Amino acid sequence: MGDSRLVIVLATALLHAVASQSHLIEVNITVPEFKIETEDAYLCVAAQLPPHPHKLVGVIPHARQEVVHHILLYGCAEPRMAPGPDGKAVAWRCDMQPVCNGPSSEILYGWGRNAPDLRLPEGVGFSVGERTGVRYVVAQVHYLAVRPPDDRSGVTLVLKPHAVPYAAGLVSFASWFTLPPGKKSHVIDNTCCFKSYQPLTVFAARVHTHTLGRNVTMKRQAWNHSGVEVLVARDPQLPQSFVPQHSHVLWPGDRLTVTCDYDTTSRKDPINAGGTHNDEMCNMYVMVYGKTSYITMCSNNQADIRDDSPGALPRGATVIPDPTPFWKPPAPEGTPGDKAGAFGDVTSVTAAPDGTLWVLYRASGVWNADTFDAENRITRKEPIPEAVVARVDPDTGAVLARWGAGLFYVPHMITADAQGNVWIADVGRHQVMKFTPNGTLIQSLGSSMTPGYGKSHFCKPAQVSVLRDGSFLVADGYCNKRVQWFDPDGKFIAESGDIAPVVHSVLVDECEGLVYVASREHGQVLALSLGDKDRLALRATYDMAAAGHGQVWALKFGPYGEQLVLTWTQGTDAKLVNVKFPAQYWSLPGTANLSPHDFVLGGAAPALTGAGDRLFAVFVASVGVACDKACGPLHKFVLLAPGTKLPTLAEMAENEARMKEVHPGEAVEMPHGTVTAAHKANGNNATDAKGDDDKDDEGGAMVADDYDEDVEGDAEDAEDYEKEAEEKEKEEEEVEEEIEIEEEAEADYEEAITGVRPNVTHTSQHVTAAPAPLQKDRFEVLVQDKDC
C-alpha cells in the first residue's frame, strides 16, 4: 500500500475521531421485584451490555446504607441467570454463592455506607461487552434488613464506546477467620506476593469490614529489607467507596500484606467471618491499571490465578505477524529503508517500566567464526562505531532515543530494572554494564576485554537479571558454566554449580525465591534457590527438549508471573512455552530459519481492539548463523484468541487517531450523580438529555444515553438519537471522495495481507463514524431515580 494512501486513511480517521466526540452510554442495573422476608438476603441481577465492546469508566451507586449493606459488581462471561429474551432482567437469590457460570467470576467494583460516585482516571477503563471477557455485569446486592417494598437499589455503569490506552484491573484480598471476644485489638493478616510481567499503578482502593473493624491497611516490604511501607490505610466505618489513592506502583516481587484490626470488646462469643451483618469480613479491593488487564484475588495467603483470568495469555490463540500499518521498526543494514548509521540485526529486546521497548542491535559488530581466538579474546580491535541501543515505541517501532556508539564489541542481551536503568551483557568485552536511561555508564563488572573465571571475571556473559533491591544475577555464559549473584555494589554473594552450556538466559522470581536459567543446548530450564547465601542450589529441572520444544534461548515473565521460555531449533518455528506447563505453548509463524534469540511480551496496539480487551504482542529479536546478517528488523507477533475478528484498515486508523495525546489522569470521587456531567464539562459531550420524567421504572438492566444529572429525570429520546446519527451520516457523504480513496487503500492492505484483492464497490455508506442507533426492543431509555 502506498504511503500517500495510508496518510489519507489516517487523516480521514482523525477527522472522524475529532468530529464524532465520544458520547457516553449509561447502563442502569436496578433490582427488579423479588419478594424476600429475611434479613441478610443477597439478590443478584445481570445486565447484558451493549452489542459492541465498551470501556467501563465510572459507577454511580443508588442505595442507602439503612437498606443495603453493600453492593458488589462481578464481571461474567455468562451469569447464573441471564436477562430474558425480551431483555428484561431477572433477579435471583445468590446468598454467598457464585454469580457466574464457569470458573471465571471477577469483582469489578464495590460499594457500602453511602459511598459517592467514582470516575476512573482519564485514559483508564475496564473492557466490557461483546467480544470481551466481561459480557455481563452482575450486581450482587446484600440487604441489611428485610427488603422494603419500594426498593429500587442498584447502580449505573458509565461506558465509553472507544479505546483508552490503559486497562483497569483489580487486586482483591479476602480472609476467612474467627475472632476472639473481648479484645480491644485483634489483627488478621493476609499476604500474597504480586506476580506479573508488568508494573501496575494503584489509583483507588476500597476497604470492607462489618461493625467491629477499626482499621484496614495494605503494606509491602521495603526493597532494601529495612522495614515496611504503608500503601493504603482507611477506617472501614467511613463510606466504603473506592477512594482515589496516591499513585503507588506495584512491582513484580512486591509482598503485599492486608491487615484488619478489630475491637471485639462488645462481644461475648467468638465471631466468624461470614456473609451476615453479625459476622465479620476483612476485605480490600485495590484498583490498578496497566497495558493489559489484571484481576486476581488473594485469599488466606493464596493467590487465585487461573489461565482463564482476564488478561491471561489466550489458550488456543492464533499467532500472526502484526497486521497494523503503523508498525515500522528500524530496517536492518543493507535492506530497503536502511539509513546512515545502520542498526543491523536485533540481538535482544526488553521492556522499560513505562512499557516502551529497549532494543539492542549488532550493527556492524557481527559474531562469526573468527571473532574470537582460541583463548576467547575478541580479535576485533575497535568497538562498534554505531549507536546500538535504542528506545522504541511498542506500537509503531519509532525510535525514541538512541545511544551506545563506540562502547560495545559484541552486545548480547539487554535488561531494564525497576528504577529504569539499562543493563547490557557484552560477550566481546566479557563485562556486564549498567547505564542510566540516557546512556550514562553507572557501573561495570568483569575485567574489560579479559576472559576469566573467579569472582571478578566473566567469560562471554550472556544476560543480567535484577532484583528490586538492586542486587543482580549474571548468566556466565558461553565459556563459563554458571550463574553468579552480586549485591547492588557488585560484591560477590553466591554462585551456582556447573550448568550445561550455553548458560544463555536468567530470570529471577522474587515471589518464589528462585532463579530460572536457560541451558540452551540441553534444552532445559533450571530453577535455583536464592535462599542459600553460599550457593545457588538446584531446586528443579524443566526439560523442554523432552517435551518436544528443542533448545531454550530466552526467559521472561507472562501476564500473571508465569515463566515463559523461547524455544527454537533450526528448521522448526520458534515457540513461546509455559515452563511449568509445557503443553501450553504458542508457535511463532515464519521463524523456522530466523534464529530467534530473545523476546519480550507486551500489549498489542489498541488500534486492533478499540474498546475491547487489548491483545498481546510478542516482540522477537533474531540474530545468528541461520540468517547471518539477514535476520531482519525487530519482529512483532500478535496473539488472536479464538473468534477474534481483525478490524478494517479504516477502523484501525480511527482507533489509532483516538489514542493520540491521551494520558492517564487521576481517579475522582464525586457526589452522587455527577460522573457524566463531569465528563461533559471536560468537552466529551455537551448534549443535554431530554425526555419523559414520568416513566415508571420497574427495575432491571437498561440503558440511558448521555445522561444529564442537571436535568434529573430527563432522558434522550430514541428518535433524537437516530436523528443525530443521520446528521453525522450526512456529514460523511460530503467527504465521499476521501472515502473512496480510503476503500482503495483498504483493498491494497487486504491484498498485501491475504494475497487476494477484494472487489471494491464505492458507497457513501461504507464508513460510518456515528454508532448505530440503540435497538428499541433491546434497550429502554429510562430515568434513574436519584432518590433511592
Short mmCIF file of N, CA, C and O in Angstrom, two decimals, residues 24-33 45-50 62 83 86-90 137 152-159 695-707 715 774-785:
data_model
loop_
_atom_site.label_atom_id
_atom_site.label_comp_id
_atom_site.label_asym_id
_atom_site.label_seq_id
_atom_site.Cartn_x
_atom_site.Cartn_y
_atom_site.Cartn_z
N LEU A 24 -21.37 9.10 25.84
CA LEU A 24 -21.32 8.11 26.91
C LEU A 24 -22.62 7.32 26.93
O LEU A 24 -23.69 7.84 26.65
N ILE A 25 -22.48 6.05 27.25
CA ILE A 25 -23.64 5.18 27.42
C ILE A 25 -23.76 4.85 28.90
O ILE A 25 -22.76 4.57 29.55
N GLU A 26 -24.96 4.91 29.43
CA GLU A 26 -25.17 4.53 30.81
C GLU A 26 -26.05 3.30 30.87
O GLU A 26 -27.14 3.26 30.29
N VAL A 27 -25.59 2.28 31.54
CA VAL A 27 -26.35 1.06 31.76
C VAL A 27 -26.84 1.06 33.20
O VAL A 27 -26.03 1.08 34.13
N ASN A 28 -28.14 1.07 33.37
CA ASN A 28 -28.73 1.12 34.69
C ASN A 28 -29.08 -0.30 35.14
O ASN A 28 -29.76 -1.04 34.43
N ILE A 29 -28.59 -0.70 36.30
CA ILE A 29 -28.90 -2.01 36.87
C ILE A 29 -29.71 -1.78 38.14
O ILE A 29 -29.17 -1.28 39.14
N THR A 30 -30.97 -2.10 38.08
CA THR A 30 -31.85 -1.95 39.23
C THR A 30 -32.42 -3.31 39.59
O THR A 30 -32.85 -4.06 38.72
N VAL A 31 -32.44 -3.64 40.87
CA VAL A 31 -33.00 -4.92 41.30
C VAL A 31 -34.50 -4.92 41.04
O VAL A 31 -35.22 -4.06 41.59
N PRO A 32 -35.02 -5.81 40.21
CA PRO A 32 -36.46 -5.83 39.94
C PRO A 32 -37.24 -6.42 41.12
O PRO A 32 -36.66 -6.80 42.14
N GLU A 33 -38.52 -6.48 40.96
CA GLU A 33 -39.38 -7.00 42.03
C GLU A 33 -39.00 -8.44 42.37
O GLU A 33 -38.89 -9.30 41.50
N VAL A 45 -28.68 -9.52 40.01
CA VAL A 45 -29.32 -9.20 38.74
C VAL A 45 -28.21 -8.93 37.73
O VAL A 45 -27.22 -8.27 38.03
N ALA A 46 -28.37 -9.47 36.53
CA ALA A 46 -27.36 -9.34 35.48
C ALA A 46 -27.80 -8.34 34.43
O ALA A 46 -28.98 -8.29 34.05
N ALA A 47 -26.86 -7.56 33.96
CA ALA A 47 -27.11 -6.63 32.87
C ALA A 47 -26.37 -7.11 31.64
O ALA A 47 -25.16 -7.32 31.68
N GLN A 48 -27.13 -7.31 30.55
CA GLN A 48 -26.46 -7.60 29.29
C GLN A 48 -26.01 -6.26 28.71
O GLN A 48 -26.78 -5.31 28.65
N LEU A 49 -24.78 -6.20 28.30
CA LEU A 49 -24.16 -4.95 27.90
C LEU A 49 -24.40 -4.66 26.42
O LEU A 49 -24.89 -5.52 25.68
N PRO A 50 -24.07 -3.45 25.96
CA PRO A 50 -24.27 -3.11 24.55
C PRO A 50 -23.60 -4.11 23.61
O PRO A 50 -22.66 -4.83 24.01
N HIS A 62 -26.80 3.61 43.63
CA HIS A 62 -28.13 4.05 44.01
C HIS A 62 -28.60 3.16 45.15
O HIS A 62 -29.23 2.12 44.92
N PRO A 83 -30.61 -12.10 31.46
CA PRO A 83 -31.88 -11.44 31.14
C PRO A 83 -32.71 -12.29 30.19
O PRO A 83 -32.18 -13.10 29.43
N ASP A 86 -36.68 -10.89 26.08
CA ASP A 86 -37.08 -9.51 25.84
C ASP A 86 -36.11 -8.50 26.43
O ASP A 86 -36.34 -7.29 26.39
N GLY A 87 -35.01 -8.99 27.01
CA GLY A 87 -34.03 -8.12 27.62
C GLY A 87 -34.34 -7.73 29.04
O GLY A 87 -33.54 -7.05 29.69
N LYS A 88 -35.49 -8.17 29.56
CA LYS A 88 -35.87 -7.80 30.91
C LYS A 88 -35.05 -8.60 31.91
O LYS A 88 -34.89 -9.81 31.80
N ALA A 89 -34.54 -7.90 32.93
CA ALA A 89 -33.67 -8.54 33.90
C ALA A 89 -34.46 -9.43 34.85
O ALA A 89 -35.65 -9.22 35.09
N VAL A 90 -33.77 -10.41 35.40
CA VAL A 90 -34.35 -11.36 36.34
C VAL A 90 -33.48 -11.40 37.59
O VAL A 90 -32.26 -11.52 37.50
N VAL A 137 -22.39 -7.85 33.38
CA VAL A 137 -22.06 -7.38 34.71
C VAL A 137 -23.20 -7.77 35.64
O VAL A 137 -24.37 -7.50 35.35
N ARG A 152 -35.50 0.32 45.08
CA ARG A 152 -35.01 0.38 43.69
C ARG A 152 -33.49 0.49 43.69
O ARG A 152 -32.89 1.23 42.91
N SER A 153 -32.85 -0.26 44.55
CA SER A 153 -31.40 -0.18 44.69
C SER A 153 -30.70 -0.72 43.45
O SER A 153 -31.21 -1.61 42.75
N GLY A 154 -29.51 -0.22 43.20
CA GLY A 154 -28.71 -0.68 42.07
C GLY A 154 -27.57 0.28 41.77
O GLY A 154 -27.14 1.06 42.63
N VAL A 155 -27.09 0.24 40.56
CA VAL A 155 -26.00 1.11 40.13
C VAL A 155 -26.23 1.51 38.69
O VAL A 155 -27.02 0.90 37.96
N THR A 156 -25.54 2.54 38.27
CA THR A 156 -25.47 2.92 36.86
C THR A 156 -24.03 2.81 36.41
O THR A 156 -23.13 3.37 37.05
N LEU A 157 -23.80 2.08 35.34
CA LEU A 157 -22.48 1.93 34.75
C LEU A 157 -22.30 3.00 33.69
O LEU A 157 -23.16 3.16 32.82
N VAL A 158 -21.20 3.72 33.74
CA VAL A 158 -20.88 4.74 32.74
C VAL A 158 -19.88 4.13 31.77
O VAL A 158 -18.77 3.74 32.16
N LEU A 159 -20.26 4.04 30.49
CA LEU A 159 -19.46 3.36 29.48
C LEU A 159 -19.01 4.33 28.40
O LEU A 159 -19.71 5.27 28.05
N LYS A 695 -42.02 8.35 33.43
CA LYS A 695 -42.00 6.94 33.06
C LYS A 695 -41.65 6.08 34.26
O LYS A 695 -40.72 6.37 34.99
N ASP A 696 -42.41 4.99 34.47
CA ASP A 696 -42.15 4.11 35.60
C ASP A 696 -40.93 3.27 35.34
O ASP A 696 -40.65 2.85 34.23
N ASP A 697 -40.17 3.00 36.40
CA ASP A 697 -39.02 2.10 36.35
C ASP A 697 -39.37 0.86 37.15
O ASP A 697 -39.50 0.91 38.36
N GLU A 698 -39.54 -0.26 36.46
CA GLU A 698 -39.91 -1.50 37.12
C GLU A 698 -38.68 -2.29 37.56
O GLU A 698 -38.80 -3.42 38.00
N GLY A 699 -37.51 -1.71 37.44
CA GLY A 699 -36.28 -2.43 37.78
C GLY A 699 -35.73 -3.13 36.57
O GLY A 699 -36.34 -3.18 35.51
N GLY A 700 -34.54 -3.67 36.72
CA GLY A 700 -33.91 -4.38 35.62
C GLY A 700 -32.66 -3.68 35.17
O GLY A 700 -32.16 -2.77 35.83
N ALA A 701 -32.15 -4.09 34.03
CA ALA A 701 -30.91 -3.52 33.50
C ALA A 701 -31.22 -2.88 32.18
O ALA A 701 -31.61 -3.55 31.24
N MET A 702 -31.11 -1.58 32.08
CA MET A 702 -31.47 -0.84 30.89
C MET A 702 -30.43 0.23 30.64
O MET A 702 -29.51 0.42 31.42
N VAL A 703 -30.61 0.97 29.55
CA VAL A 703 -29.58 1.92 29.14
C VAL A 703 -30.17 3.31 28.98
O VAL A 703 -31.25 3.47 28.43
N ALA A 704 -29.47 4.31 29.46
CA ALA A 704 -29.76 5.70 29.15
C ALA A 704 -28.54 6.29 28.49
O ALA A 704 -27.43 6.09 28.98
N ASP A 705 -28.69 7.01 27.41
CA ASP A 705 -27.56 7.56 26.67
C ASP A 705 -27.38 9.04 27.02
O ASP A 705 -28.34 9.79 27.07
N ASP A 706 -26.14 9.46 27.24
CA ASP A 706 -25.83 10.86 27.52
C ASP A 706 -26.64 11.40 28.69
O ASP A 706 -27.34 12.40 28.59
N TYR A 707 -26.54 10.74 29.82
CA TYR A 707 -27.32 11.13 30.99
C TYR A 707 -26.87 12.50 31.50
O TYR A 707 -25.72 12.80 31.60
N ALA A 715 -34.32 11.97 29.88
CA ALA A 715 -33.52 11.03 29.11
C ALA A 715 -33.67 11.34 27.64
O ALA A 715 -34.71 11.84 27.19
N LEU A 774 -29.50 2.78 19.13
CA LEU A 774 -29.84 1.70 20.05
C LEU A 774 -31.14 1.04 19.61
O LEU A 774 -32.10 1.70 19.24
N GLN A 775 -31.16 -0.27 19.64
CA GLN A 775 -32.36 -1.00 19.28
C GLN A 775 -33.40 -0.86 20.38
O GLN A 775 -33.16 -1.18 21.54
N LYS A 776 -34.61 -0.41 19.99
CA LYS A 776 -35.64 -0.16 20.99
C LYS A 776 -36.11 -1.45 21.67
O LYS A 776 -36.53 -1.42 22.82
N ASP A 777 -36.04 -2.56 20.92
CA ASP A 777 -36.50 -3.81 21.54
C ASP A 777 -35.44 -4.43 22.43
O ASP A 777 -35.67 -5.44 23.06
N ARG A 778 -34.25 -3.83 22.47
CA ARG A 778 -33.19 -4.38 23.32
C ARG A 778 -32.93 -3.51 24.55
O ARG A 778 -32.72 -4.00 25.64
N PHE A 779 -32.94 -2.21 24.35
CA PHE A 779 -32.66 -1.31 25.46
C PHE A 779 -33.80 -0.30 25.62
O PHE A 779 -34.38 0.15 24.64
N GLU A 780 -34.10 0.03 26.81
CA GLU A 780 -35.13 1.01 27.10
C GLU A 780 -34.46 2.24 27.70
O GLU A 780 -33.68 2.14 28.63
N VAL A 781 -34.75 3.40 27.13
CA VAL A 781 -34.23 4.64 27.67
C VAL A 781 -35.07 5.00 28.89
O VAL A 781 -36.28 5.01 28.84
N LEU A 782 -34.38 5.28 29.99
CA LEU A 782 -35.11 5.50 31.22
C LEU A 782 -34.50 6.59 32.05
O LEU A 782 -33.43 7.11 31.77
N VAL A 783 -35.19 6.93 33.10
CA VAL A 783 -34.71 7.88 34.09
C VAL A 783 -34.33 7.12 35.34
O VAL A 783 -35.11 6.33 35.85
N GLN A 784 -33.11 7.34 35.83
CA GLN A 784 -32.71 6.71 37.08
C GLN A 784 -33.20 7.57 38.24
O GLN A 784 -32.95 8.76 38.28
N ASP A 785 -33.92 6.95 39.16
CA ASP A 785 -34.46 7.66 40.31
C ASP A 785 -33.33 7.97 41.29
O ASP A 785 -32.81 7.08 41.95
#
